[in-house]
Each structure stands twice: as C-alpha cells, then as structure tokens.
Amino acid sequence: MTSLRRLTIKAVIPARNEERAIGAVLQQAPSFLAEIIVVDNGSNDRTAEIARAHGARVVTEPRAGYGRACKAGIVAALPADIILFMDADGADDPADAEAIIAPVAAGEADLVIGSRMIGRAEQGALTPVQRFGNRLATQLINGFWGVRFTDLGPFRAISADALARLSMDDDAFGWTVEMQARAAKLGLRAREAPVRYRRRVGKSKISGTIRGVVMAGATILYVVFRERLRDGPLLRPRRHF
C-alpha cells in the first residue's frame, strides 16, 4: 500500500445512466487513488450529481460510446503514473483494485487485466454469449500474437507510458480488445489478475439487449481482425486521445 501512495494513480469510470450504482461504487473505491474521474456519457438521470456528491470529478462526453468515454477520462486524468479503468454499474469489486494495480506499480507489468474467468463471477453476472465472446476473442489474440488472455474485462490498470504507446482510437465496444491486441502486438508486459464479478445494478446497455450483443460481438471481432491485417508498426504515440 505504501508504494502505491508514492505514485499518482487515477481511476476512470465511464457512466451512462448509473444513478442506482455509482454512489456505492465510489464509496467502495480504494483510498490510495489520487483522483476518481467519472465520465458522464450522455446520462439523462442523476449520475453526474451523485458522482460529484461522492467526491468524484465529473467530465462530460455527450457522444455515446464506451471508447469515447474512456478517452475523455484519460485526457482529464493525465498526468498520472497509472490509470485504473472500471465500470460504474457495481459489477466490478473495488476491493480487487489493489491486486490489479500492484504489478504495474512494482514495474512488473505494463497492463493488468482483471479476469472474471480465472476469478469468481456470481451466477448470472456473465451471460453465455459474453463467455463465448470472451473465449473466442482471447483465443484469436493468442493465435495471432501468442499472448494468452482469458478475458476482455473492463476492470484493468495500465501505466500512462504504455497507454501512450498504444495510440488508442476505438470509440465504442472495441476499446478493451483493441487495448489487448495492441499490447500484444507491441510486446508489452501484460498479465491477468483474478477478480470477483457481481451482478450489475440495473440493465446492461450492451448485454441487456439483442442489438447490443450483436453489435458488441461484431465490433470485437472486427477490431481483432483489423489489428491482425494492418501492415507495419503502430502509429507513433499521440499527444492526445
């Protein structure tokens, strides 16, 4: 814990209509975080108001899209040593944050994914479609680049230097798999940490609808194959996201 406090670690939490969950998520957040940034991604409820009342800094990204929200959060979070990403729906357990961050803080990893597959997911927290999609996408990453992942979970920590090298640009559902595919392509030190996963509060904007499931699945596969087919090195790291 002492070593974590020597670093500037900030959390980015994308949120869209999560007034029922965001307060509890922020109450449970670890004390070593220098700042928590909640990105209000077009909410029409009290998400932003409740987040501010619980001490978070709220930034607004009115254009819908998970990737867009993450990028807005990164801009607000920098400068920082490590950025922690987690969801606002109460499914991620903030008590697992230290285990995800510690390898990055110790200089042993550039990216740590909180894996629900090697951790413990409550019954019903992950749908069969989500499990299948995770398995397929991670097997493709392993087959293309020889890096083993078990999950595309949103609960993850990455050093700011590594994040800059990835030149992230996906605006929507492909954000998490893009990060992992590009980390594999660049040979970043990536690992997983087992995490607990709870049934979310409210209805998922993605897995809660047939349209969301289809779009997310198609986007994830598109991003994996796009990264595989791109020739040459990644673009030079950009100064902005």
mmCIF file of C-alpha atoms in Angstrom:
data_model
loop_
_atom_site.group_PDB
_atom_site.id
_atom_site.type_symbol
_atom_site.label_atom_id
_atom_site.label_comp_id
_atom_site.label_asym_id
_atom_site.label_seq_id
_atom_site.Cartn_x
_atom_site.Cartn_y
_atom_site.Cartn_z
ATOM 1 C CA MET A 1 0.000 0.000 0.000
ATOM 2 C CA THR A 2 2.829 2.428 0.854
ATOM 3 C CA SER A 3 4.373 2.002 -2.592
ATOM 4 C CA LEU A 4 1.015 2.737 -4.220
ATOM 5 C CA ARG A 5 0.763 6.039 -2.379
ATOM 6 C CA ARG A 6 4.093 7.153 -3.845
ATOM 7 C CA LEU A 7 2.571 7.007 -7.324
ATOM 8 C CA THR A 8 -0.158 9.090 -8.905
ATOM 9 C CA ILE A 9 -2.920 6.581 -9.599
ATOM 10 C CA LYS A 10 -6.210 7.786 -11.007
ATOM 11 C CA ALA A 11 -9.410 5.942 -11.830
ATOM 12 C CA VAL A 12 -11.532 6.497 -14.936
ATOM 13 C CA ILE A 13 -15.150 5.333 -14.652
ATOM 14 C CA PRO A 14 -17.364 5.703 -17.746
ATOM 15 C CA ALA A 15 -21.007 6.057 -16.722
ATOM 16 C CA ARG A 16 -24.295 6.321 -18.578
ATOM 17 C CA ASN A 17 -27.482 6.375 -16.512
ATOM 18 C CA GLU A 18 -25.946 4.661 -13.475
ATOM 19 C CA GLU A 19 -27.563 6.686 -10.686
ATOM 20 C CA ARG A 20 -28.537 3.495 -8.843
ATOM 21 C CA ALA A 21 -24.982 2.171 -8.663
ATOM 22 C CA ILE A 22 -22.448 4.971 -8.894
ATOM 23 C CA GLY A 23 -22.713 6.101 -5.263
ATOM 24 C CA ALA A 24 -21.857 2.673 -3.862
ATOM 25 C CA VAL A 25 -19.028 2.218 -6.392
ATOM 26 C CA LEU A 26 -17.423 5.477 -5.275
ATOM 27 C CA GLN A 27 -17.927 4.730 -1.581
ATOM 28 C CA GLN A 28 -16.043 1.457 -2.014
ATOM 29 C CA ALA A 29 -13.180 2.921 -4.065
ATOM 30 C CA PRO A 30 -9.687 2.441 -2.547
ATOM 31 C CA SER A 31 -8.213 5.347 -0.623
ATOM 32 C CA PHE A 32 -4.864 5.309 -2.460
ATOM 33 C CA LEU A 33 -6.442 6.735 -5.619
ATOM 34 C CA ALA A 34 -5.273 10.296 -6.205
ATOM 35 C CA GLU A 35 -8.456 11.101 -8.104
ATOM 36 C CA ILE A 36 -11.562 9.430 -9.466
ATOM 37 C CA ILE A 37 -12.903 10.711 -12.750
ATOM 38 C CA VAL A 38 -16.450 9.775 -13.685
ATOM 39 C CA VAL A 39 -17.202 10.351 -17.351
ATOM 40 C CA ASP A 40 -20.863 11.162 -17.826
ATOM 41 C CA ASN A 41 -21.516 9.617 -21.221
ATOM 42 C CA GLY A 42 -24.846 11.238 -22.065
ATOM 43 C CA SER A 43 -26.815 10.347 -18.940
ATOM 44 C CA ASN A 44 -30.344 11.659 -18.500
ATOM 45 C CA ASP A 45 -30.563 10.775 -14.816
ATOM 46 C CA ARG A 46 -28.714 11.917 -11.647
ATOM 47 C CA THR A 47 -25.467 10.038 -12.335
ATOM 48 C CA ALA A 48 -23.305 13.172 -12.518
ATOM 49 C CA GLU A 49 -24.919 14.786 -9.477
ATOM 50 C CA ILE A 50 -24.441 11.699 -7.320
ATOM 51 C CA ALA A 51 -20.863 11.217 -8.501
ATOM 52 C CA ARG A 52 -19.951 14.780 -7.531
ATOM 53 C CA ALA A 53 -21.628 14.347 -4.153
ATOM 54 C CA HIS A 54 -19.328 11.366 -3.526
ATOM 55 C CA GLY A 55 -16.177 13.321 -4.309
ATOM 56 C CA ALA A 56 -15.531 12.335 -7.936
ATOM 57 C CA ARG A 57 -14.549 14.768 -10.633
ATOM 58 C CA VAL A 58 -17.150 14.590 -13.382
ATOM 59 C CA VAL A 59 -16.305 15.237 -17.010
ATOM 60 C CA THR A 60 -18.820 15.115 -19.817
ATOM 61 C CA GLU A 61 -18.659 13.211 -23.093
ATOM 62 C CA PRO A 62 -22.139 13.593 -24.588
ATOM 63 C CA ARG A 63 -21.424 11.380 -27.616
ATOM 64 C CA ALA A 64 -22.348 7.809 -26.746
ATOM 65 C CA GLY A 65 -19.567 5.250 -26.902
ATOM 66 C CA TYR A 66 -17.505 3.383 -24.310
ATOM 67 C CA GLY A 67 -14.243 4.190 -26.080
ATOM 68 C CA ARG A 68 -15.143 7.870 -26.361
ATOM 69 C CA ALA A 69 -15.877 7.986 -22.643
ATOM 70 C CA CYS A 70 -12.568 6.301 -21.805
ATOM 71 C CA LYS A 71 -10.635 8.737 -23.972
ATOM 72 C CA ALA A 72 -12.334 11.720 -22.343
ATOM 73 C CA GLY A 73 -11.427 10.268 -18.962
ATOM 74 C CA ILE A 74 -7.784 9.805 -19.962
ATOM 75 C CA VAL A 75 -7.493 13.425 -21.067
ATOM 76 C CA ALA A 76 -8.864 14.506 -17.686
ATOM 77 C CA ALA A 77 -6.675 12.062 -15.729
ATOM 78 C CA LEU A 78 -3.298 12.962 -17.183
ATOM 79 C CA PRO A 79 -0.714 13.486 -15.863
ATOM 80 C CA ALA A 80 -0.680 10.260 -13.879
ATOM 81 C CA ASP A 81 1.575 7.258 -13.389
ATOM 82 C CA ILE A 82 -1.139 4.602 -13.618
ATOM 83 C CA ILE A 83 -4.735 4.711 -14.810
ATOM 84 C CA LEU A 84 -7.330 2.273 -13.484
ATOM 85 C CA PHE A 85 -10.438 1.622 -15.575
ATOM 86 C CA MET A 86 -13.570 0.218 -14.004
ATOM 87 C CA ASP A 87 -17.294 0.199 -14.685
ATOM 88 C CA ALA A 88 -19.929 2.249 -12.919
ATOM 89 C CA ASP A 89 -22.590 -0.457 -12.674
ATOM 90 C CA GLY A 90 -21.399 -2.110 -9.464
ATOM 91 C CA ALA A 91 -20.298 -5.350 -11.136
ATOM 92 C CA ASP A 92 -16.576 -4.774 -10.554
ATOM 93 C CA ASP A 93 -15.492 -5.125 -6.921
ATOM 94 C CA PRO A 94 -13.288 -2.130 -5.973
ATOM 95 C CA ALA A 95 -11.632 -4.315 -3.333
ATOM 96 C CA ASP A 96 -9.786 -6.024 -6.199
ATOM 97 C CA ALA A 97 -8.244 -2.768 -7.434
ATOM 98 C CA GLU A 98 -5.014 -3.150 -5.460
ATOM 99 C CA ALA A 99 -4.325 -6.614 -6.894
ATOM 100 C CA ILE A 100 -4.786 -5.233 -10.418
ATOM 101 C CA ILE A 101 -2.639 -2.154 -9.864
ATOM 102 C CA ALA A 102 0.186 -3.693 -7.800
ATOM 103 C CA PRO A 103 2.107 -5.400 -10.672
ATOM 104 C CA VAL A 104 2.101 -2.143 -12.657
ATOM 105 C CA ALA A 105 3.170 -0.132 -9.614
ATOM 106 C CA ALA A 106 6.005 -2.590 -8.940
ATOM 107 C CA GLY A 107 7.263 -2.286 -12.519
ATOM 108 C CA GLU A 108 6.473 -5.941 -13.215
ATOM 109 C CA ALA A 109 3.763 -5.301 -15.826
ATOM 110 C CA ASP A 110 2.620 -2.572 -18.175
ATOM 111 C CA LEU A 111 -1.005 -3.746 -18.331
ATOM 112 C CA VAL A 112 -3.054 -5.892 -15.963
ATOM 113 C CA ILE A 113 -6.497 -7.178 -16.894
ATOM 114 C CA GLY A 114 -8.917 -8.133 -14.157
ATOM 115 C CA SER A 115 -10.066 -11.556 -15.345
ATOM 116 C CA ARG A 116 -13.521 -12.740 -14.406
ATOM 117 C CA MET A 117 -12.777 -16.115 -15.999
ATOM 118 C CA ILE A 118 -9.982 -17.051 -13.595
ATOM 119 C CA GLY A 119 -11.696 -15.168 -10.778
ATOM 120 C CA ARG A 120 -15.185 -15.661 -9.415
ATOM 121 C CA ALA A 121 -18.330 -14.435 -11.139
ATOM 122 C CA GLU A 122 -21.686 -14.525 -9.421
ATOM 123 C CA GLN A 123 -24.276 -16.723 -11.028
ATOM 124 C CA GLY A 124 -25.943 -14.762 -13.807
ATOM 125 C CA ALA A 125 -23.357 -11.968 -13.809
ATOM 126 C CA LEU A 126 -21.991 -13.121 -17.177
ATOM 127 C CA THR A 127 -24.272 -14.340 -19.921
ATOM 128 C CA PRO A 128 -23.377 -17.395 -22.036
ATOM 129 C CA VAL A 129 -22.920 -15.066 -25.003
ATOM 130 C CA GLN A 130 -20.422 -12.956 -23.053
ATOM 131 C CA ARG A 131 -18.465 -16.049 -22.024
ATOM 132 C CA PHE A 132 -18.374 -17.311 -25.609
ATOM 133 C CA GLY A 133 -17.314 -13.926 -26.971
ATOM 134 C CA ASN A 134 -14.533 -13.611 -24.423
ATOM 135 C CA ARG A 135 -13.265 -17.084 -25.231
ATOM 136 C CA LEU A 136 -13.308 -16.529 -28.975
ATOM 137 C CA ALA A 137 -11.637 -13.110 -28.924
ATOM 138 C CA THR A 138 -8.907 -14.112 -26.485
ATOM 139 C CA GLN A 139 -8.172 -17.294 -28.438
ATOM 140 C CA LEU A 140 -7.782 -15.203 -31.582
ATOM 141 C CA ILE A 141 -5.332 -12.882 -29.799
ATOM 142 C CA ASN A 142 -3.372 -15.903 -28.627
ATOM 143 C CA GLY A 143 -3.377 -17.416 -32.104
ATOM 144 C CA PHE A 144 -2.329 -14.202 -33.848
ATOM 145 C CA TRP A 145 0.239 -12.847 -31.386
ATOM 146 C CA GLY A 146 0.977 -15.649 -28.916
ATOM 147 C CA VAL A 147 -0.274 -13.754 -25.856
ATOM 148 C CA ARG A 148 -2.658 -15.601 -23.561
ATOM 149 C CA PHE A 149 -5.641 -13.753 -22.140
ATOM 150 C CA THR A 150 -8.797 -15.276 -20.721
ATOM 151 C CA ASP A 151 -10.983 -12.177 -20.565
ATOM 152 C CA LEU A 152 -11.714 -8.769 -22.076
ATOM 153 C CA GLY A 153 -12.906 -7.450 -18.725
ATOM 154 C CA PRO A 154 -13.162 -3.666 -18.320
ATOM 155 C CA PHE A 155 -11.502 -3.671 -14.855
ATOM 156 C CA ARG A 156 -7.857 -3.024 -15.730
ATOM 157 C CA ALA A 157 -4.797 -0.945 -14.929
ATOM 158 C CA ILE A 158 -2.153 0.385 -17.291
ATOM 159 C CA SER A 159 0.845 2.656 -16.945
ATOM 160 C CA ALA A 160 0.459 6.036 -18.590
ATOM 161 C CA ASP A 161 3.602 5.425 -20.661
ATOM 162 C CA ALA A 162 2.243 2.140 -22.021
ATOM 163 C CA LEU A 163 -1.133 3.723 -22.736
ATOM 164 C CA ALA A 164 0.508 6.454 -24.820
ATOM 165 C CA ARG A 165 2.303 3.813 -26.899
ATOM 166 C CA LEU A 166 -0.979 2.120 -27.802
ATOM 167 C CA SER A 167 -2.441 5.145 -29.630
ATOM 168 C CA MET A 168 -5.951 4.008 -28.700
ATOM 169 C CA ASP A 169 -8.646 5.153 -31.106
ATOM 170 C CA ASP A 170 -11.697 2.892 -30.862
ATOM 171 C CA ASP A 171 -14.818 4.856 -29.920
ATOM 172 C CA ALA A 172 -17.144 2.073 -28.854
ATOM 173 C CA PHE A 173 -17.327 -1.575 -27.790
ATOM 174 C CA GLY A 174 -13.932 -2.457 -29.277
ATOM 175 C CA TRP A 175 -11.932 -0.411 -26.755
ATOM 176 C CA THR A 176 -10.955 -3.259 -24.436
ATOM 177 C CA VAL A 177 -9.975 -5.740 -27.144
ATOM 178 C CA GLU A 178 -8.111 -3.038 -29.063
ATOM 179 C CA MET A 179 -6.023 -2.338 -25.965
ATOM 180 C CA GLN A 180 -5.163 -6.008 -25.518
ATOM 181 C CA ALA A 181 -4.451 -6.659 -29.191
ATOM 182 C CA ARG A 182 -2.175 -3.651 -29.479
ATOM 183 C CA ALA A 183 -0.404 -4.518 -26.240
ATOM 184 C CA ALA A 184 0.257 -7.979 -27.671
ATOM 185 C CA LYS A 185 1.499 -6.560 -30.981
ATOM 186 C CA LEU A 186 3.906 -4.215 -29.204
ATOM 187 C CA GLY A 187 5.172 -6.867 -26.815
ATOM 188 C CA LEU A 188 4.063 -5.005 -23.701
ATOM 189 C CA ARG A 189 4.233 -6.896 -20.430
ATOM 190 C CA ALA A 190 0.606 -7.916 -19.936
ATOM 191 C CA ARG A 191 -0.858 -10.205 -17.325
ATOM 192 C CA GLU A 192 -4.157 -11.010 -15.671
ATOM 193 C CA ALA A 193 -5.324 -10.938 -12.069
ATOM 194 C CA PRO A 194 -8.355 -12.884 -10.844
ATOM 195 C CA VAL A 195 -11.254 -10.647 -9.845
ATOM 196 C CA ARG A 196 -14.727 -11.063 -8.454
ATOM 197 C CA TYR A 197 -17.632 -10.091 -10.653
ATOM 198 C CA ARG A 198 -21.081 -9.280 -9.339
ATOM 199 C CA ARG A 199 -24.479 -8.999 -10.931
ATOM 200 C CA ARG A 200 -24.686 -5.431 -12.163
ATOM 201 C CA VAL A 201 -27.198 -2.931 -10.821
ATOM 202 C CA GLY A 202 -29.827 -2.264 -13.476
ATOM 203 C CA LYS A 203 -29.881 -3.366 -17.099
ATOM 204 C CA SER A 204 -26.774 -3.524 -19.264
ATOM 205 C CA LYS A 205 -26.681 -1.205 -22.271
ATOM 206 C CA ILE A 206 -24.862 -3.939 -24.217
ATOM 207 C CA SER A 207 -25.607 -7.453 -22.968
ATOM 208 C CA GLY A 208 -29.101 -6.414 -21.888
ATOM 209 C CA THR A 209 -30.363 -6.117 -25.464
ATOM 210 C CA ILE A 210 -30.116 -8.365 -28.527
ATOM 211 C CA ARG A 211 -28.984 -5.409 -30.651
ATOM 212 C CA GLY A 212 -26.269 -4.539 -28.121
ATOM 213 C CA VAL A 213 -24.977 -8.110 -28.002
ATOM 214 C CA VAL A 214 -24.805 -8.385 -31.792
ATOM 215 C CA MET A 215 -23.124 -5.010 -32.220
ATOM 216 C CA ALA A 216 -20.597 -5.630 -29.452
ATOM 217 C CA GLY A 217 -19.711 -9.084 -30.769
ATOM 218 C CA ALA A 218 -19.302 -7.880 -34.332
ATOM 219 C CA THR A 219 -17.199 -4.918 -33.240
ATOM 220 C CA ILE A 220 -14.888 -7.066 -31.112
ATOM 221 C CA LEU A 221 -14.215 -9.488 -33.958
ATOM 222 C CA TYR A 222 -13.758 -6.638 -36.421
ATOM 223 C CA VAL A 223 -11.160 -4.989 -34.183
ATOM 224 C CA VAL A 224 -9.172 -8.210 -33.719
ATOM 225 C CA PHE A 225 -9.010 -8.912 -37.452
ATOM 226 C CA ARG A 226 -8.334 -5.247 -38.265
ATOM 227 C CA GLU A 227 -5.326 -5.252 -35.961
ATOM 228 C CA ARG A 228 -4.127 -8.522 -37.480
ATOM 229 C CA LEU A 229 -4.407 -7.268 -41.042
ATOM 230 C CA ARG A 230 -2.783 -3.894 -40.531
ATOM 231 C CA ASP A 231 0.698 -3.778 -42.006
ATOM 232 C CA GLY A 232 3.678 -2.121 -40.382
ATOM 233 C CA PRO A 233 4.122 -0.728 -36.883
ATOM 234 C CA LEU A 234 1.513 1.198 -34.996
ATOM 235 C CA LEU A 235 1.321 4.922 -35.480
ATOM 236 C CA ARG A 236 3.675 6.962 -33.354
ATOM 237 C CA PRO A 237 2.241 7.730 -29.898
ATOM 238 C CA ARG A 238 -0.001 10.764 -29.980
ATOM 239 C CA ARG A 239 -0.020 13.619 -27.508
ATOM 240 C CA HIS A 240 -3.780 13.405 -27.105
ATOM 241 C CA PHE A 241 -6.538 10.785 -27.015
#
